Amino acid sequence: MHPQQDVVSVPEALQEIEQLDGFLVCVRGMLVVPAQGVYLVDLAEPVEGSIAQVWQSADRLELEEPGLVDRLYAGVPAWGGGPFSYRDEAFVVGRLVRRPNGGLSLTEIVGLTVVRQGRRYEIRFDR
């Protein structure tokens, strides 16, 4: 990660979208990978609930990066069983953008660190 870069939480990113829209940011949250899509939700949000709750959560950032799931599988062991392949603390550095439908996403991802049981997994993105 970029140590000089400020880290914001998912709720902070959502609240400060007017100031952060279009900028490279580091967001800390819970990485959630259900059957489709990759999301970052608030660390305090319970992800053990139904998949519908995670899909419908307004407090989420979609991670839009080609091949992201494949990179995760190659670098971080997936959880076995349950509705999520991943549900781990993560730090993601990418460009925060507001989509036309009003949702927010992180694109142009340049760094991803997954933290599980004290171990850090770094996923590199060459640009």
PDB file of C-alpha atoms in Angstrom:
ATOM      1  CA  MET A   1       0.000   0.000   0.000  1.00  0.00           C
ATOM      2  CA  HIS A   2       0.947   3.618  -0.125  1.00  0.00           C
ATOM      3  CA  PRO A   3       1.924   4.603   3.439  1.00  0.00           C
ATOM      4  CA  GLN A   4       1.645   8.326   2.718  1.00  0.00           C
ATOM      5  CA  GLN A   5      -1.950   7.937   1.532  1.00  0.00           C
ATOM      6  CA  ASP A   6      -4.812   8.584   3.947  1.00  0.00           C
ATOM      7  CA  VAL A   7      -7.090   5.616   4.525  1.00  0.00           C
ATOM      8  CA  VAL A   8     -10.857   6.152   4.563  1.00  0.00           C
ATOM      9  CA  SER A   9     -13.580   3.727   5.603  1.00  0.00           C
ATOM     10  CA  VAL A  10     -16.445   2.737   3.319  1.00  0.00           C
ATOM     11  CA  PRO A  11     -18.909   5.057   5.146  1.00  0.00           C
ATOM     12  CA  GLU A  12     -16.409   7.937   4.913  1.00  0.00           C
ATOM     13  CA  ALA A  13     -15.955   7.354   1.174  1.00  0.00           C
ATOM     14  CA  LEU A  14     -19.727   7.419   0.702  1.00  0.00           C
ATOM     15  CA  GLN A  15     -20.153  10.577   2.780  1.00  0.00           C
ATOM     16  CA  GLU A  16     -17.262  12.417   1.143  1.00  0.00           C
ATOM     17  CA  ILE A  17     -17.998  11.492  -2.483  1.00  0.00           C
ATOM     18  CA  GLU A  18     -18.311  15.156  -3.496  1.00  0.00           C
ATOM     19  CA  GLN A  19     -14.674  15.772  -2.490  1.00  0.00           C
ATOM     20  CA  LEU A  20     -13.290  12.354  -3.499  1.00  0.00           C
ATOM     21  CA  ASP A  21     -15.071  11.692  -6.810  1.00  0.00           C
ATOM     22  CA  GLY A  22     -12.459  10.926  -9.463  1.00  0.00           C
ATOM     23  CA  PHE A  23      -9.519  10.770  -7.045  1.00  0.00           C
ATOM     24  CA  LEU A  24      -7.221   7.883  -6.146  1.00  0.00           C
ATOM     25  CA  VAL A  25      -8.091   6.806  -2.589  1.00  0.00           C
ATOM     26  CA  CYS A  26      -7.292   4.000  -0.161  1.00  0.00           C
ATOM     27  CA  VAL A  27     -10.458   2.513   1.328  1.00  0.00           C
ATOM     28  CA  ARG A  28     -10.550   0.088   4.256  1.00  0.00           C
ATOM     29  CA  GLY A  29     -13.489  -2.275   4.540  1.00  0.00           C
ATOM     30  CA  MET A  30     -14.706  -5.835   4.402  1.00  0.00           C
ATOM     31  CA  LEU A  31     -13.997  -7.474   1.050  1.00  0.00           C
ATOM     32  CA  VAL A  32     -17.066  -9.516   0.103  1.00  0.00           C
ATOM     33  CA  VAL A  33     -17.164 -11.801  -2.936  1.00  0.00           C
ATOM     34  CA  PRO A  34     -20.532 -13.524  -3.435  1.00  0.00           C
ATOM     35  CA  ALA A  35     -21.318 -15.570  -6.560  1.00  0.00           C
ATOM     36  CA  GLN A  36     -21.119 -12.443  -8.741  1.00  0.00           C
ATOM     37  CA  GLY A  37     -19.329  -9.166  -8.188  1.00  0.00           C
ATOM     38  CA  VAL A  38     -16.736  -7.922  -5.737  1.00  0.00           C
ATOM     39  CA  TYR A  39     -17.697  -5.431  -3.048  1.00  0.00           C
ATOM     40  CA  LEU A  40     -16.215  -3.498  -0.173  1.00  0.00           C
ATOM     41  CA  VAL A  41     -18.630  -2.952   2.719  1.00  0.00           C
ATOM     42  CA  ASP A  42     -18.263  -1.363   6.135  1.00  0.00           C
ATOM     43  CA  LEU A  43     -16.192  -3.518   8.498  1.00  0.00           C
ATOM     44  CA  ALA A  44     -18.961  -3.169  11.091  1.00  0.00           C
ATOM     45  CA  GLU A  45     -21.617  -4.510   8.716  1.00  0.00           C
ATOM     46  CA  PRO A  46     -22.542  -8.131   9.416  1.00  0.00           C
ATOM     47  CA  VAL A  47     -21.786 -10.189   6.312  1.00  0.00           C
ATOM     48  CA  GLU A  48     -23.106 -13.421   7.723  1.00  0.00           C
ATOM     49  CA  GLY A  49     -26.643 -12.380   6.763  1.00  0.00           C
ATOM     50  CA  SER A  50     -28.377 -13.321   3.569  1.00  0.00           C
ATOM     51  CA  ILE A  51     -26.809 -12.641   0.202  1.00  0.00           C
ATOM     52  CA  ALA A  52     -29.824 -10.436  -0.557  1.00  0.00           C
ATOM     53  CA  GLN A  53     -28.849  -8.111   2.305  1.00  0.00           C
ATOM     54  CA  VAL A  54     -25.330  -7.684   0.912  1.00  0.00           C
ATOM     55  CA  TRP A  55     -26.576  -7.157  -2.646  1.00  0.00           C
ATOM     56  CA  GLN A  56     -29.121  -4.569  -1.495  1.00  0.00           C
ATOM     57  CA  SER A  57     -26.832  -2.741   0.911  1.00  0.00           C
ATOM     58  CA  ALA A  58     -26.551   0.907  -0.078  1.00  0.00           C
ATOM     59  CA  ASP A  59     -23.322   1.159   1.901  1.00  0.00           C
ATOM     60  CA  ARG A  60     -21.062  -0.687  -0.471  1.00  0.00           C
ATOM     61  CA  LEU A  61     -18.471   0.042  -3.096  1.00  0.00           C
ATOM     62  CA  GLU A  62     -18.275  -2.189  -6.120  1.00  0.00           C
ATOM     63  CA  LEU A  63     -14.735  -3.024  -7.202  1.00  0.00           C
ATOM     64  CA  GLU A  64     -14.504  -2.766 -10.980  1.00  0.00           C
ATOM     65  CA  GLU A  65     -11.261  -4.265 -12.211  1.00  0.00           C
ATOM     66  CA  PRO A  66     -10.906  -6.844 -15.021  1.00  0.00           C
ATOM     67  CA  GLY A  67      -9.648 -10.177 -13.727  1.00  0.00           C
ATOM     68  CA  LEU A  68      -9.928  -9.175 -10.063  1.00  0.00           C
ATOM     69  CA  VAL A  69     -11.526 -12.434  -8.920  1.00  0.00           C
ATOM     70  CA  ASP A  70      -8.891 -14.473 -10.769  1.00  0.00           C
ATOM     71  CA  ARG A  71      -6.132 -12.446  -9.076  1.00  0.00           C
ATOM     72  CA  LEU A  72      -7.757 -13.075  -5.701  1.00  0.00           C
ATOM     73  CA  TYR A  73      -7.962 -16.820  -6.311  1.00  0.00           C
ATOM     74  CA  ALA A  74      -4.310 -16.864  -7.384  1.00  0.00           C
ATOM     75  CA  GLY A  75      -3.047 -14.915  -4.376  1.00  0.00           C
ATOM     76  CA  VAL A  76      -5.425 -15.511  -1.448  1.00  0.00           C
ATOM     77  CA  PRO A  77      -7.013 -18.802  -0.366  1.00  0.00           C
ATOM     78  CA  ALA A  78     -10.807 -18.697  -0.749  1.00  0.00           C
ATOM     79  CA  TRP A  79     -13.094 -19.597   2.137  1.00  0.00           C
ATOM     80  CA  GLY A  80     -14.667 -23.027   1.779  1.00  0.00           C
ATOM     81  CA  GLY A  81     -18.430 -23.324   2.072  1.00  0.00           C
ATOM     82  CA  GLY A  82     -20.924 -20.564   2.677  1.00  0.00           C
ATOM     83  CA  PRO A  83     -22.254 -17.911   0.314  1.00  0.00           C
ATOM     84  CA  PHE A  84     -18.994 -15.923   0.034  1.00  0.00           C
ATOM     85  CA  SER A  85     -15.649 -16.860  -1.520  1.00  0.00           C
ATOM     86  CA  TYR A  86     -14.049 -14.027   0.478  1.00  0.00           C
ATOM     87  CA  ARG A  87     -15.149 -12.050   3.535  1.00  0.00           C
ATOM     88  CA  ASP A  88     -11.993 -10.432   4.828  1.00  0.00           C
ATOM     89  CA  GLU A  89     -10.695  -7.068   5.932  1.00  0.00           C
ATOM     90  CA  ALA A  90      -9.101  -5.309   2.980  1.00  0.00           C
ATOM     91  CA  PHE A  91      -7.391  -2.112   1.896  1.00  0.00           C
ATOM     92  CA  VAL A  92      -8.054  -1.133  -1.717  1.00  0.00           C
ATOM     93  CA  VAL A  93      -6.318   1.683  -3.591  1.00  0.00           C
ATOM     94  CA  GLY A  94      -8.258   2.808  -6.639  1.00  0.00           C
ATOM     95  CA  ARG A  95     -10.128   5.652  -8.274  1.00  0.00           C
ATOM     96  CA  LEU A  96     -13.434   6.413  -6.538  1.00  0.00           C
ATOM     97  CA  VAL A  97     -16.151   7.233  -9.062  1.00  0.00           C
ATOM     98  CA  ARG A  98     -19.868   7.862  -9.018  1.00  0.00           C
ATOM     99  CA  ARG A  99     -21.646   5.730 -11.614  1.00  0.00           C
ATOM    100  CA  PRO A 100     -24.533   7.093 -13.707  1.00  0.00           C
ATOM    101  CA  ASN A 101     -27.033   5.119 -11.566  1.00  0.00           C
ATOM    102  CA  GLY A 102     -25.787   6.926  -8.446  1.00  0.00           C
ATOM    103  CA  GLY A 103     -23.812   4.000  -7.041  1.00  0.00           C
ATOM    104  CA  LEU A 104     -20.128   4.288  -6.203  1.00  0.00           C
ATOM    105  CA  SER A 105     -17.285   2.108  -7.349  1.00  0.00           C
ATOM    106  CA  LEU A 106     -13.533   1.793  -7.156  1.00  0.00           C
ATOM    107  CA  THR A 107     -11.938   1.486 -10.589  1.00  0.00           C
ATOM    108  CA  GLU A 108      -8.375   1.537 -11.899  1.00  0.00           C
ATOM    109  CA  ILE A 109      -7.292  -0.464  -8.845  1.00  0.00           C
ATOM    110  CA  VAL A 110      -3.564  -0.205  -8.195  1.00  0.00           C
ATOM    111  CA  GLY A 111      -3.317  -2.064  -4.878  1.00  0.00           C
ATOM    112  CA  LEU A 112      -5.238  -4.558  -2.788  1.00  0.00           C
ATOM    113  CA  THR A 113      -4.225  -5.935   0.595  1.00  0.00           C
ATOM    114  CA  VAL A 114      -6.344  -8.659   2.189  1.00  0.00           C
ATOM    115  CA  VAL A 115      -5.893  -9.209   5.936  1.00  0.00           C
ATOM    116  CA  ARG A 116      -6.888 -12.571   7.359  1.00  0.00           C
ATOM    117  CA  GLN A 117      -6.037 -13.746  10.868  1.00  0.00           C
ATOM    118  CA  GLY A 118      -3.119 -11.322  11.064  1.00  0.00           C
ATOM    119  CA  ARG A 119      -1.628 -12.355   7.713  1.00  0.00           C
ATOM    120  CA  ARG A 120      -1.446  -9.826   4.885  1.00  0.00           C
ATOM    121  CA  TYR A 121      -1.879 -10.862   1.256  1.00  0.00           C
ATOM    122  CA  GLU A 122      -0.749  -8.254  -1.295  1.00  0.00           C
ATOM    123  CA  ILE A 123      -2.283  -8.320  -4.765  1.00  0.00           C
ATOM    124  CA  ARG A 124      -0.279  -6.279  -7.277  1.00  0.00           C
ATOM    125  CA  PHE A 125      -1.695  -4.472 -10.286  1.00  0.00           C
ATOM    126  CA  ASP A 126       0.800  -3.400 -12.931  1.00  0.00           C
ATOM    127  CA  ARG A 127      -0.305  -0.323 -14.832  1.00  0.00           C
TER     128      ARG A 127
END
